[in-house]
Amino acid sequence: MSHISKIVEMKNLKNMNWIFSEKRFVSLAPFLVFVLVIVAFFTLPDQFTLRAFNSLSGEQYINGTYMRDDGERLTEPVKETKREDRQQTTWQEVNEIVQKHNSSEINHSNEYNGTDNSHGTDFFYLLIVNLLGINLCITNVSQITDTVEGSPKNVIEQTPPKPICDNSNWRYEACDITGDARTFGIFSTVFYVPPPQTINPAAQNWTFGPQSRRAVQAKNVTVKSLFSSLESPPCSIKNNMPAIVFALGCLTGNLWHDFSDVLIPLFINSRAFDGEVQFLITDMHTWFLQKYHLVFKKLSRYEIINFDMDSEVRCYPRVMVGLQSHKDLGIDPKRTPNGYNLFDFKMFIRDAFSLPPAFDIPFKLNTNPKRKPRVMLVLRNRSRRFMNGPEIVQAVQNSGFEVLPVEPTRDMNITEFSRVVDSCDVLMGAHGAALTNIMFLRTNALMIQIVPYGKMERDADNFYSKPAAEMKLRHLEYSISAEETTLLEKYGWGNPVISDPESIHKQGWKAGMRYYWIEQDIKLNLTRFAPVLVKAQQLLRE
Ligand SMILES: *[C@@H]1O[C@H](CO)[C@@H](O)[C@H](O)[C@H]1NC(C)=O
Ligand SMILES: *[C@@H]1O[C@H](CO)[C@@H](O)[C@H](O)[C@H]1NC(C)=O
Ligand SMILES: *[C@@H]1O[C@H](CO)[C@@H](O)[C@H](O)[C@H]1NC(C)=O
Ligand SMILES: *[C@@H]1O[C@H](CO)[C@@H](O)[C@H](O)[C@H]1NC(C)=O
Ligand SMILES: *[C@@H]1O[C@H](CO)[C@@H](O)[C@H](O)[C@H]1NC(C)=O
Ligand SMILES: *[C@@H]1O[C@H](CO)[C@@H](O)[C@H](O)[C@H]1NC(C)=O
Ligand SMILES: *[C@@H]1O[C@H](CO)[C@@H](O)[C@H](O)[C@H]1NC(C)=O
Ligand SMILES: *[C@@H]1O[C@H](CO)[C@@H](O)[C@H](O)[C@H]1NC(C)=O
Ligand SMILES: *[C@@H]1O[C@H](CO)[C@@H](O)[C@H](O)[C@H]1NC(C)=O
Ligand SMILES: *[C@@H]1O[C@H](CO)[C@@H](O)[C@H](O)[C@H]1NC(C)=O
């Protein structure tokens, strides 16, 4: 709560426009140019020194090599990464989410009770950036005169210790600035500032969307590795902790993407700091912060900054821009600071939501001999819907389970819902985002994934079964037959949609998505499915 209420918002954008009005300062410009040239010529101010900060936990992570996920993906060209976006979120769903949150986002008044942080930055900095189109900046005119009177100093060349940005990974693009890093949110810019009295021959700009998935179009942030400290904006706030700048836009809103694209990458990038890290967020969706505020609170002890609205120049010993990510809903322990894996993440999430320790499933812990294992049955409402829901409930009950049918919505209180999931021994449902709730199951619990028609086994495996295994859960998959999909009625045996799904996939991700992810509903054949329930009972009793 405190986190969210403190979210910073700059209220007076109109004032900024006023500052940007060029006419107002045209007469000043030649004077400032003259003064700045003089300053640059004679002296390099020594004013922005920051405390040395070399021994951060998480350092070795940065040192790590960035390998690609697996041989198969490696051969895919970057544009192909879009393929993976189709499986979980239909664009229709994304649009619905956007629409739903549109009105509440426009109306900030009832969401952030922010402080006005427009005061800290000096008019002159904004003026100079705007009028001259460069990054030179001086706090105020009296400071300029001070430095002009100083004596000239020797200047040495010094390249940053390591490349600041890494765009070699097909999955994400990310930068890591150590030394003197400064964020300037309203300009969507993060600076690397070379030490005073040095010049950086490797000056460079990078522009990219700081999301964990290159394929999506997040709002761009520019990282500038400056030539000299003279070009840097002066700090309005100095910090000793590191910071991470990242985007919350794009595919968030679908539980799978919330975890796979934001929460897991954020954990990978920030957990090693043990709360000593600040988050600056672009495309900030308040609903997301509210929904997962317990997770944010556990990852960072500091105020969350709305980067797009932030007119402060915040200085840090280290700023990471973008989120490094490893795989879909997963973690590669070899590339995390303390060897964290997905099970550690799950335990972290359970802890954040104050769930009991995950030693074993409720069914095993219960001493009542009459207690049946409990199945949470996810009924999807739009696509990949069960046409015979009531019969499925009946069949599962008849196999000796207690059934809890649920239709999770995006606005559900996840803190409360996680408790319900935790109380279950089995989570059963069609391949889809709601299965991400396996995150809240206890060790040894079981996921039953109904794999829709159309050669979706590989995705079923990558997106849910592999993560389930890594989280120490059991899993069963049931691939439906052509007779069990509504696509058969619609297209018939002769249509490639039924007879040759591979040929549909070869037409590109949009075609596969249209038929198998969006158009398809499921009529489970309970005779054919029965052995899965028998196997489930066995597994739970092992
Ligand atoms: C960092 O990389 C260097 C050179 O590759 C290596 O010698 C060193 O052990 C690495 N440090 C860590 C903490 O992995
Ligand atoms: C948000 O809502 C406004 C008006 O309510 C509408 O004009 C705009 O297109 C919507 N934006 C999106 C992304 O749906
Ligand atoms: C925004 O929310 C506040 C508080 O809920 C309400 O009073 C105000 O009318 C809303 N403004 C708009 C434009 O919807
Ligand atoms: C914001 O917080 C202040 C003090 O904490 C309170 O007086 C004010 O009513 C709050 N405003 C809104 C819109 O919630
Ligand atoms: C300008 O800089 C001088 C010297 O650094 C300082 O004393 C003064 O307070 C500053 N003025 C403003 C308006 O920040
Ligand atoms: C970085 O971008 C600025 C404009 O924003 C430009 O003036 C500058 O030359 C660029 N620097 C490099 C090294 O490309
Ligand atoms: C972000 O920057 C890239 C590279 O400069 C550009 O191609 C892309 O269109 C930009 N995206 C947005 C949303 O502005
Ligand atoms: C989906 O849920 C909504 C709201 O609960 C309901 O109005 C609608 O009829 C449902 N659609 C289907 C196909 O079940
Ligand atoms: C969710 O439920 C918990 C526990 O009942 C409550 O403390 C919390 O405020 C709720 N969160 C939201 C966003 O309503
Ligand atoms: C259901 O599956 C059983 C066993 O595979 C099969 O014999 C039966 O024909 C199927 N029923 C329908 C309606 O397809």
XYZ file of C-alpha atoms and ligand atoms in Angstrom:
682
model
C 0.000 0.000 0.000
C 2.701 2.447 1.022
C 4.513 1.648 -2.206
C 1.621 2.420 -4.382
C 0.515 5.507 -2.585
C 3.993 6.905 -2.913
C 4.198 6.481 -6.638
C 5.553 9.640 -8.017
C 3.696 11.704 -10.483
C 4.578 14.951 -12.050
C 1.530 17.073 -12.176
C 2.455 20.153 -14.068
C 3.313 19.074 -17.567
C 1.837 22.336 -18.718
C 4.576 24.158 -16.883
C 7.091 22.088 -18.780
C 5.623 23.259 -22.046
C 6.062 26.751 -20.825
C 9.710 26.064 -20.155
C 10.067 24.580 -23.590
C 8.760 27.673 -25.272
C 11.748 28.643 -27.400
C 10.950 32.281 -28.008
C 11.257 33.022 -24.368
C 14.932 32.148 -24.353
C 16.145 32.881 -27.817
C 18.002 35.947 -26.658
C 19.744 33.948 -23.944
C 20.988 31.202 -26.240
C 24.041 32.873 -27.795
C 25.205 33.917 -24.366
C 24.869 30.393 -23.017
C 26.637 28.865 -25.993
C 29.502 31.244 -25.467
C 29.744 30.490 -21.773
C 29.552 26.753 -22.288
C 32.283 26.750 -24.865
C 34.492 28.659 -22.456
C 33.715 26.207 -19.706
C 34.388 23.189 -21.866
C 37.656 24.645 -22.951
C 39.146 25.455 -19.618
C 37.821 23.141 -17.031
C 35.930 20.031 -16.208
C 33.926 20.424 -13.061
C 34.499 17.981 -10.317
C 31.074 18.187 -8.855
C 29.444 14.856 -9.484
C 31.703 12.403 -7.740
C 29.886 9.480 -6.238
C 30.878 6.946 -3.705
C 32.772 3.941 -5.066
C 30.459 1.015 -5.466
C 32.325 -2.000 -6.648
C 31.161 -4.840 -4.493
C 27.495 -5.214 -5.241
C 25.950 -8.594 -4.911
C 24.743 -9.547 -8.349
C 27.955 -8.376 -9.933
C 28.966 -11.833 -11.074
C 25.710 -12.066 -12.921
C 26.718 -9.245 -15.175
C 30.012 -10.990 -15.649
C 28.198 -14.057 -16.945
C 27.963 -15.005 -20.570
C 24.701 -14.516 -22.336
C 23.957 -17.755 -24.012
C 20.873 -18.407 -26.017
C 18.207 -20.634 -24.647
C 18.420 -23.717 -26.748
C 19.795 -24.890 -30.048
C 16.498 -24.776 -31.791
C 15.638 -21.228 -30.910
C 19.142 -20.168 -31.772
C 18.471 -20.854 -35.420
C 15.391 -18.669 -35.473
C 15.849 -15.169 -36.813
C 14.927 -12.417 -34.388
C 11.685 -11.538 -36.111
C 10.507 -15.061 -35.503
C 10.395 -14.464 -31.751
C 6.894 -13.227 -32.350
C 5.941 -16.853 -32.684
C 6.020 -17.286 -28.971
C 3.734 -14.399 -28.279
C 0.868 -16.013 -30.028
C 0.438 -18.985 -27.761
C -0.635 -17.310 -24.606
C -2.234 -14.069 -25.446
C -4.583 -13.552 -28.252
C -4.389 -10.001 -29.418
C -8.065 -9.866 -28.864
C -7.386 -10.541 -25.196
C -4.648 -7.953 -25.105
C -6.958 -5.372 -26.602
C -9.628 -6.150 -24.103
C -7.180 -5.638 -21.284
C -5.975 -2.393 -22.735
C -9.527 -1.160 -23.126
C -10.448 -2.219 -19.666
C -7.631 -0.353 -18.044
C -7.712 2.563 -20.402
C -10.125 4.698 -18.445
C -8.582 4.000 -15.069
C -5.142 4.847 -16.412
C -6.166 8.133 -17.821
C -7.696 9.074 -14.519
C -4.665 9.097 -12.276
C -6.379 11.142 -9.628
C -7.945 8.155 -7.946
C -4.907 5.931 -8.302
C -1.683 7.644 -7.456
C -1.548 10.016 -4.604
C 1.844 11.079 -5.762
C 4.221 13.756 -4.711
C 4.950 16.499 -7.142
C 8.521 15.890 -8.212
C 8.724 18.562 -10.824
C 10.561 20.938 -8.548
C 13.989 19.406 -8.456
C 15.250 19.997 -11.949
C 16.630 23.274 -12.937
C 14.980 25.357 -15.591
C 18.265 25.961 -17.294
C 18.969 22.345 -17.896
C 15.666 21.894 -19.632
C 16.197 25.081 -21.553
C 19.604 24.127 -22.855
C 18.608 20.634 -23.843
C 15.715 22.047 -25.742
C 17.295 25.049 -27.399
C 20.592 23.571 -28.394
C 19.561 19.989 -28.897
C 22.560 18.759 -26.970
C 23.106 17.407 -23.543
C 25.333 20.095 -22.137
C 23.973 21.362 -18.926
C 24.867 23.561 -16.079
C 22.725 24.047 -13.049
C 22.665 27.791 -12.939
C 24.440 30.756 -14.300
C 26.342 31.556 -11.114
C 27.796 28.041 -11.245
C 29.053 28.703 -14.736
C 30.870 31.793 -13.597
C 32.350 29.873 -10.686
C 33.822 27.230 -12.946
C 35.072 29.672 -15.523
C 37.190 31.222 -12.840
C 38.719 27.859 -11.948
C 42.068 26.740 -13.351
C 42.386 24.437 -16.384
C 43.009 20.766 -15.677
C 44.506 17.870 -17.612
C 42.078 15.606 -19.379
C 42.681 11.876 -19.870
C 40.951 9.360 -22.081
C 39.091 6.586 -20.323
C 36.714 4.065 -21.882
C 34.047 2.528 -19.659
C 35.232 -0.721 -18.047
C 32.881 -2.878 -20.098
C 30.309 -2.442 -22.839
C 27.258 -0.775 -21.383
C 24.607 -2.370 -23.559
C 24.095 -5.910 -24.746
C 21.893 -6.466 -27.738
C 23.350 -9.811 -28.699
C 20.553 -11.817 -27.103
C 17.594 -12.582 -29.346
C 15.232 -12.429 -26.409
C 15.978 -9.111 -24.735
C 18.049 -5.970 -24.964
C 19.525 -4.571 -21.769
C 22.138 -2.149 -20.496
C 24.103 -2.068 -17.292
C 25.760 1.186 -16.314
C 28.166 1.245 -13.414
C 30.110 4.151 -11.999
C 28.081 7.300 -12.420
C 24.644 6.606 -13.845
C 21.857 9.172 -14.044
C 18.237 8.808 -14.987
C 16.120 11.555 -16.457
C 12.667 10.083 -16.819
C 10.683 12.736 -18.657
C 13.320 12.603 -21.387
C 13.274 8.785 -21.326
C 17.028 8.915 -20.969
C 19.648 7.264 -18.811
C 23.212 8.562 -18.850
C 26.563 7.008 -18.264
C 28.741 9.850 -17.029
C 32.508 9.395 -17.350
C 34.617 10.412 -14.357
C 35.525 14.103 -14.149
C 38.670 15.116 -16.020
C 38.320 12.201 -18.384
C 36.799 11.806 -21.800
C 35.078 8.713 -23.020
C 36.079 7.869 -26.596
C 33.369 5.166 -26.661
C 30.489 7.660 -26.429
C 27.386 6.065 -27.884
C 23.564 6.067 -27.775
C 21.240 3.080 -27.589
C 17.468 3.245 -27.951
C 15.167 0.356 -27.147
C 12.056 -0.683 -25.253
C 13.123 -1.910 -21.799
C 10.849 -4.953 -21.729
C 12.125 -8.501 -21.376
C 10.867 -9.382 -24.843
C 12.319 -7.658 -27.875
C 9.367 -8.637 -30.020
C 6.997 -6.262 -28.252
C 6.958 -2.508 -28.724
C 7.491 -1.007 -25.321
C 8.060 2.717 -24.956
C 11.662 3.477 -25.884
C 14.335 4.549 -23.454
C 17.646 5.969 -24.646
C 20.908 5.127 -22.922
C 23.637 7.658 -23.575
C 27.223 6.941 -22.816
C 28.499 10.501 -22.624
C 31.749 11.867 -23.971
C 32.485 13.900 -20.870
C 30.918 14.682 -17.544
C 30.356 18.191 -18.802
C 27.460 16.931 -20.884
C 25.666 15.450 -17.926
C 22.645 16.817 -16.159
C 23.388 17.608 -12.519
C 21.984 15.252 -9.929
C 18.862 16.410 -8.190
C 18.743 13.247 -6.074
C 21.774 11.153 -5.164
C 21.322 7.516 -4.224
C 23.599 4.791 -2.969
C 21.506 1.857 -4.129
C 21.353 0.587 -7.715
C 18.293 1.047 -9.896
C 16.477 -0.840 -12.623
C 14.539 0.890 -15.400
C 11.970 -1.317 -17.089
C 8.650 -1.286 -18.919
C 5.331 -2.653 -17.738
C 3.559 -2.214 -21.041
C 2.786 -4.580 -23.866
C 1.630 -8.045 -23.003
C 1.000 -7.633 -19.314
C -2.564 -8.397 -18.271
C -2.383 -12.078 -19.037
C -1.231 -14.043 -16.007
C 1.347 -16.006 -17.975
C 2.910 -12.868 -19.433
C 2.760 -11.105 -16.074
C 4.983 -13.826 -14.682
C 7.036 -14.802 -17.709
C 7.765 -11.323 -19.024
C 7.860 -9.187 -15.907
C 7.900 -10.877 -12.525
C 10.389 -13.651 -13.302
C 12.802 -11.368 -15.219
C 12.491 -8.825 -12.426
C 13.340 -11.519 -9.911
C 16.323 -12.603 -12.016
C 17.579 -9.029 -12.238
C 16.861 -7.739 -8.765
C 16.578 -10.498 -6.180
C 20.290 -10.551 -5.393
C 20.083 -6.976 -4.148
C 17.862 -8.147 -1.321
C 15.588 -5.116 -1.506
C 18.393 -2.583 -1.920
C 17.359 -1.534 -5.400
C 15.009 1.068 -6.812
C 12.569 0.460 -9.654
C 11.846 3.101 -12.278
C 8.988 2.026 -14.477
C 7.928 3.158 -17.930
C 4.442 2.455 -19.255
C 3.483 2.171 -15.634
C 0.230 0.325 -15.189
C -1.122 1.041 -11.763
C -3.330 -2.026 -11.747
C -0.235 -4.173 -12.199
C 1.505 -2.580 -9.220
C -1.618 -3.000 -7.156
C -2.133 -6.593 -8.143
C 1.465 -7.583 -7.413
C 2.341 -5.044 -4.757
C 3.395 -7.797 -2.350
C 5.947 -8.986 -4.896
C 7.293 -5.495 -5.550
C 7.501 -4.813 -1.850
C 9.599 -7.891 -1.363
C 11.972 -7.056 -4.210
C 12.533 -3.392 -3.388
C 12.468 -1.376 -0.218
C 12.298 1.885 -2.141
C 9.638 4.057 -3.634
C 8.633 3.022 -7.145
C 9.179 5.813 -9.633
C 6.910 6.518 -12.570
C 9.743 7.042 -15.037
C 7.692 8.688 -17.772
C 6.647 11.428 -15.375
C 9.881 11.797 -13.455
C 11.541 15.163 -13.867
C 14.242 14.439 -11.301
C 17.775 13.655 -12.333
C 18.435 10.642 -10.153
C 22.020 9.564 -9.697
C 23.001 6.011 -8.882
C 26.186 3.963 -8.678
C 24.574 1.515 -11.066
C 21.538 1.525 -13.323
C 20.272 -1.404 -15.318
C 17.941 -0.632 -18.195
C 15.715 -3.405 -19.505
C 15.162 -6.849 -18.066
C 17.377 -9.765 -18.906
C 15.348 -12.907 -19.290
C 16.279 -16.500 -19.930
C 13.335 -18.455 -21.237
C 9.572 -18.708 -21.248
C 8.273 -18.839 -17.694
C 11.693 -19.955 -16.595
C 15.084 -19.280 -15.118
C 18.490 -20.579 -16.075
C 20.212 -20.977 -12.699
C 23.645 -20.777 -14.308
C 22.931 -17.194 -15.269
C 21.510 -15.960 -11.975
C 23.613 -14.431 -9.191
C 23.022 -17.019 -6.511
C 22.063 -19.902 -8.771
C 18.377 -19.132 -8.302
C 16.043 -21.435 -10.188
C 12.322 -21.489 -10.825
C 11.686 -23.369 -7.614
C 13.389 -20.554 -5.694
C 11.167 -18.125 -7.532
C 8.103 -20.103 -6.606
C 9.159 -20.143 -2.949
C 9.805 -16.417 -3.150
C 6.311 -15.842 -4.556
C 4.741 -18.054 -1.908
C 6.584 -16.076 0.697
C 5.448 -12.771 -0.811
C 1.836 -13.931 -0.682
C 2.324 -15.336 2.836
C 1.409 -18.864 1.797
C 2.363 -21.716 4.126
C 5.590 -23.642 3.443
C 5.160 -25.940 0.438
C 6.397 -29.203 1.948
C 3.691 -31.440 0.597
C 0.214 -31.439 -0.854
C -2.768 -30.811 1.449
C -4.143 -34.295 0.666
C -1.003 -35.972 2.053
C -0.836 -33.731 5.101
C -4.464 -34.343 5.993
C -5.003 -37.178 8.431
C -8.703 -37.625 7.753
C -8.958 -40.921 5.767
C -12.156 -39.694 4.075
C -10.507 -36.607 2.653
C -10.398 -36.679 -1.150
C -7.746 -34.937 -3.219
C -9.021 -31.583 -4.455
C -8.947 -30.604 -8.127
C -9.157 -27.004 -9.211
C -10.803 -27.163 -12.633
C -10.166 -24.079 -14.730
C -13.041 -23.289 -17.047
C -11.969 -20.887 -19.727
C -14.639 -18.498 -20.849
C -13.586 -17.326 -24.308
C -11.294 -19.582 -26.295
C -10.380 -23.214 -25.693
C -13.554 -23.485 -23.664
C -14.852 -26.835 -22.359
C -18.171 -27.448 -24.110
C -19.131 -30.142 -21.599
C -18.009 -28.498 -18.368
C -20.706 -30.010 -16.087
C -19.960 -33.527 -17.394
C -16.258 -33.044 -16.776
C -16.956 -31.933 -13.210
C -19.095 -35.032 -12.742
C -16.467 -37.369 -14.190
C -13.700 -35.961 -12.040
C -15.898 -36.280 -8.954
C -16.728 -39.868 -9.870
C -13.021 -40.651 -9.977
C -12.687 -39.832 -6.294
C -11.830 -36.153 -6.338
C -13.357 -33.111 -4.806
C -13.805 -30.555 -7.609
C -13.523 -26.805 -7.444
C -14.549 -25.294 -10.780
C -13.170 -21.772 -11.238
C -13.298 -19.129 -13.908
C -10.459 -16.806 -12.963
C -10.735 -13.219 -14.121
C -8.007 -10.674 -14.416
C -9.392 -8.498 -11.646
C -9.532 -11.283 -9.124
C -7.645 -10.565 -5.952
C -4.571 -12.684 -6.569
C -3.603 -12.694 -2.915
C -6.896 -14.338 -2.071
C -6.935 -16.582 -5.110
C -3.419 -17.871 -4.387
C -4.765 -19.266 -1.100
C -7.464 -21.147 -2.927
C -4.933 -22.668 -5.337
C -2.675 -23.549 -2.437
C -5.508 -25.547 -0.910
C -5.734 -27.797 -3.984
C -3.785 -30.925 -4.887
C -4.417 -30.732 -8.627
C -4.797 -27.912 -11.112
C -6.552 -29.043 -14.277
C -7.363 -27.034 -17.372
C -6.877 -26.461 -21.064
C -3.533 -25.082 -22.185
C -3.808 -21.403 -21.308
C -2.678 -18.625 -19.034
C -4.729 -19.740 -16.042
C -2.398 -22.714 -15.671
C 0.216 -20.207 -14.512
C -1.499 -20.608 -11.148
C 0.671 -23.725 -10.722
C 2.959 -21.130 -9.153
C 0.791 -21.379 -6.042
C 0.609 -25.171 -5.834
C 2.585 -27.021 -3.210
C 5.498 -29.345 -3.872
C 4.360 -32.674 -5.412
C 1.005 -31.281 -6.481
C -0.213 -32.197 -9.946
C -0.982 -30.222 -13.077
C -3.263 -31.820 -15.683
C -2.955 -29.977 -18.948
C -5.519 -30.566 -21.681
C -3.582 -29.953 -24.891
C -5.860 -28.597 -27.636
C -5.900 -29.976 -31.159
C -3.288 -28.864 -33.689
C 0.213 -29.993 -32.748
C 0.443 -27.856 -29.652
C 2.428 -30.339 -27.606
C 5.690 -28.495 -27.879
C 4.180 -25.307 -26.516
C 2.300 -27.212 -23.841
C 5.624 -28.618 -22.774
C 7.657 -25.400 -22.900
C 5.128 -23.097 -21.313
C 3.711 -25.258 -18.548
C 5.058 -28.797 -18.237
C 8.736 -27.922 -18.042
C 8.142 -25.071 -15.588
C 5.921 -27.385 -13.519
C 8.716 -29.957 -13.297
C 11.215 -27.258 -12.326
C 8.878 -26.189 -9.549
C 8.833 -29.766 -8.214
C 5.291 -30.454 -9.349
C 3.983 -33.493 -11.180
C 2.295 -33.067 -14.528
C 0.103 -35.029 -16.925
C -0.772 -34.019 -20.461
C -3.800 -35.122 -22.401
C -3.775 -34.280 -26.111
C -7.273 -34.149 -27.465
C -8.225 -35.991 -30.649
C -9.812 -34.418 -33.730
C -13.206 -35.672 -32.513
C -12.828 -33.583 -29.385
C -12.296 -30.212 -31.026
C -15.042 -27.930 -32.315
C -12.796 -27.275 -35.304
C -13.859 -30.635 -36.771
C -17.518 -29.622 -37.065
C -16.530 -26.340 -38.516
C -13.934 -27.432 -41.078
C -14.413 -31.188 -41.570
C -11.865 -33.951 -42.034
C -10.809 -32.796 -45.478
C -9.617 -29.389 -44.346
C -5.896 -28.991 -43.551
C -6.920 -27.363 -40.251
C -7.830 -30.922 -39.211
C -5.887 -33.143 -41.596
C -2.580 -31.287 -41.612
C -2.012 -28.866 -38.717
C 1.688 -28.612 -39.588
C 0.786 -26.974 -42.884
C -1.235 -24.385 -40.975
C 1.674 -23.623 -38.659
C 3.916 -23.228 -41.680
C 1.702 -20.362 -42.831
C 3.002 -18.369 -39.857
C 2.065 -17.776 -36.284
C -1.061 -15.824 -37.117
C -2.683 -18.782 -38.855
C -1.844 -21.205 -36.071
C -3.112 -18.736 -33.539
C -6.351 -18.123 -35.364
C -7.404 -21.766 -35.583
C -5.867 -23.525 -32.657
C -5.673 -20.821 -30.017
C -8.675 -18.664 -30.743
C -11.329 -20.565 -32.716
C -11.055 -23.867 -30.973
C -13.252 -25.128 -28.138
C -13.022 -28.525 -26.494
C -15.498 -31.378 -25.994
C -13.569 -33.695 -23.742
C -14.247 -37.408 -24.454
C -14.521 -38.644 -20.891
C -14.039 -42.285 -21.853
C -10.772 -41.490 -23.547
C -9.800 -39.160 -20.714
C -10.606 -41.598 -17.869
C -7.109 -43.197 -17.648
C -5.627 -39.769 -16.935
C -7.764 -39.473 -13.800
C -6.728 -42.964 -12.712
C -3.080 -42.039 -13.187
C -3.679 -38.821 -11.240
C -5.023 -40.727 -8.256
C -1.957 -42.984 -8.351
C 0.486 -40.089 -8.488
C -1.117 -38.295 -5.560
C -0.902 -41.401 -3.403
C 2.732 -42.189 -4.210
C 34.302 -12.752 -14.489
O 34.917 -12.973 -15.741
C 36.312 -13.172 -15.646
C 36.865 -13.289 -17.049
O 36.010 -14.074 -17.856
C 36.599 -14.429 -14.806
O 37.988 -14.618 -14.678
C 35.989 -14.238 -13.440
O 36.142 -15.406 -12.667
C 34.503 -13.928 -13.564
N 33.977 -13.630 -12.250
C 32.901 -14.219 -11.773
C 32.498 -13.778 -10.423
O 32.272 -15.051 -12.401
C -8.865 4.965 -24.470
O -10.108 5.615 -24.300
C -10.280 6.733 -25.116
C -11.601 7.389 -24.769
O -12.203 6.771 -23.705
C -10.243 6.304 -26.590
O -10.355 7.445 -27.420
C -8.898 5.631 -26.866
O -8.875 5.140 -28.188
C -8.703 4.468 -25.901
N -7.362 3.919 -26.093
C -7.153 2.620 -26.264
C -5.742 2.228 -26.416
O -8.056 1.820 -26.270
C -11.224 10.523 -11.666
O -11.438 9.905 -10.410
C -11.884 10.788 -9.411
C -11.924 10.047 -8.094
O -12.457 8.773 -8.246
C -13.261 11.324 -9.832
O -13.710 12.225 -8.849
C -13.112 12.053 -11.173
O -14.372 12.488 -11.610
C -12.505 11.150 -12.209
N -12.205 11.904 -13.402
C -12.495 11.467 -14.624
C -12.092 12.347 -15.750
O -13.058 10.408 -14.822
C -3.392 12.289 -0.858
O -2.786 12.170 0.413
C -3.062 13.257 1.258
C -2.255 13.085 2.552
O -1.719 11.802 2.642
C -4.557 13.316 1.523
O -4.843 14.424 2.372
C -5.284 13.469 0.215
O -6.682 13.446 0.434
C -4.912 12.350 -0.744
N -5.504 12.624 -2.016
C -6.148 11.689 -2.714
C -6.669 12.110 -4.037
O -6.291 10.547 -2.305
C 23.432 28.465 -8.106
O 24.700 27.984 -7.766
C 25.267 28.653 -6.657
C 26.692 28.192 -6.494
O 26.831 26.830 -6.825
C 24.406 28.364 -5.432
O 24.933 29.013 -4.303
C 23.012 28.868 -5.675
O 22.158 28.521 -4.607
C 22.446 28.273 -6.951
N 21.190 28.897 -7.279
C 20.096 28.189 -7.516
C 18.875 28.962 -7.858
O 20.085 26.948 -7.483
C 23.581 10.761 -29.162
O 22.372 11.454 -29.462
C 22.510 12.872 -29.485
C 21.148 13.453 -29.761
O 20.234 13.030 -28.819
C 23.489 13.276 -30.531
O 23.657 14.687 -30.482
C 24.810 12.602 -30.261
O 25.719 12.901 -31.294
C 24.648 11.113 -30.170
N 25.911 10.555 -29.763
C 26.470 9.561 -30.403
C 27.781 9.126 -29.892
O 25.935 9.048 -31.370
C 12.154 2.530 -30.586
O 13.403 2.758 -31.183
C 13.660 1.910 -32.271
C 15.105 2.102 -32.666
O 15.500 3.405 -32.558
C 12.695 2.255 -33.391
O 12.932 1.437 -34.495
C 11.292 2.021 -32.872
O 10.357 2.403 -33.825
C 11.047 2.796 -31.608
N 9.789 2.363 -31.047
C 8.885 3.204 -30.550
C 7.649 2.596 -29.992
O 9.077 4.414 -30.557
C -18.104 -15.306 -20.127
O -18.257 -14.618 -18.911
C -19.105 -13.489 -19.003
C -19.085 -12.774 -17.670
O -18.975 -13.646 -16.606
C -20.490 -13.947 -19.381
O -21.358 -12.824 -19.490
C -20.437 -14.674 -20.702
O -21.701 -15.193 -21.027
C -19.437 -15.802 -20.654
N -19.275 -16.323 -21.980
C -19.365 -17.601 -22.228
C -19.183 -17.968 -23.656
O -19.525 -18.423 -21.372
C -6.806 -8.700 -1.616
O -7.185 -9.416 -0.488
C -6.357 -9.201 0.630
C -6.745 -10.182 1.720
O -8.112 -10.229 1.855
C -6.498 -7.746 1.058
O -5.674 -7.504 2.186
C -6.060 -6.876 -0.091
O -6.261 -5.536 0.224
C -6.833 -7.215 -1.348
N -6.191 -6.505 -2.447
C -6.865 -5.762 -3.282
C -6.080 -5.095 -4.354
O -8.072 -5.608 -3.195
C -14.396 -41.573 -26.941
O -13.204 -42.312 -26.779
C -13.419 -43.700 -26.833
C -12.123 -44.382 -26.463
O -11.062 -43.830 -27.189
C -13.915 -44.084 -28.211
O -14.116 -45.456 -28.297
C -15.187 -43.330 -28.485
O -15.607 -43.564 -29.815
C -15.007 -41.850 -28.274
N -16.295 -41.209 -28.356
C -16.526 -40.231 -29.227
C -17.876 -39.609 -29.151
O -15.689 -39.852 -30.000
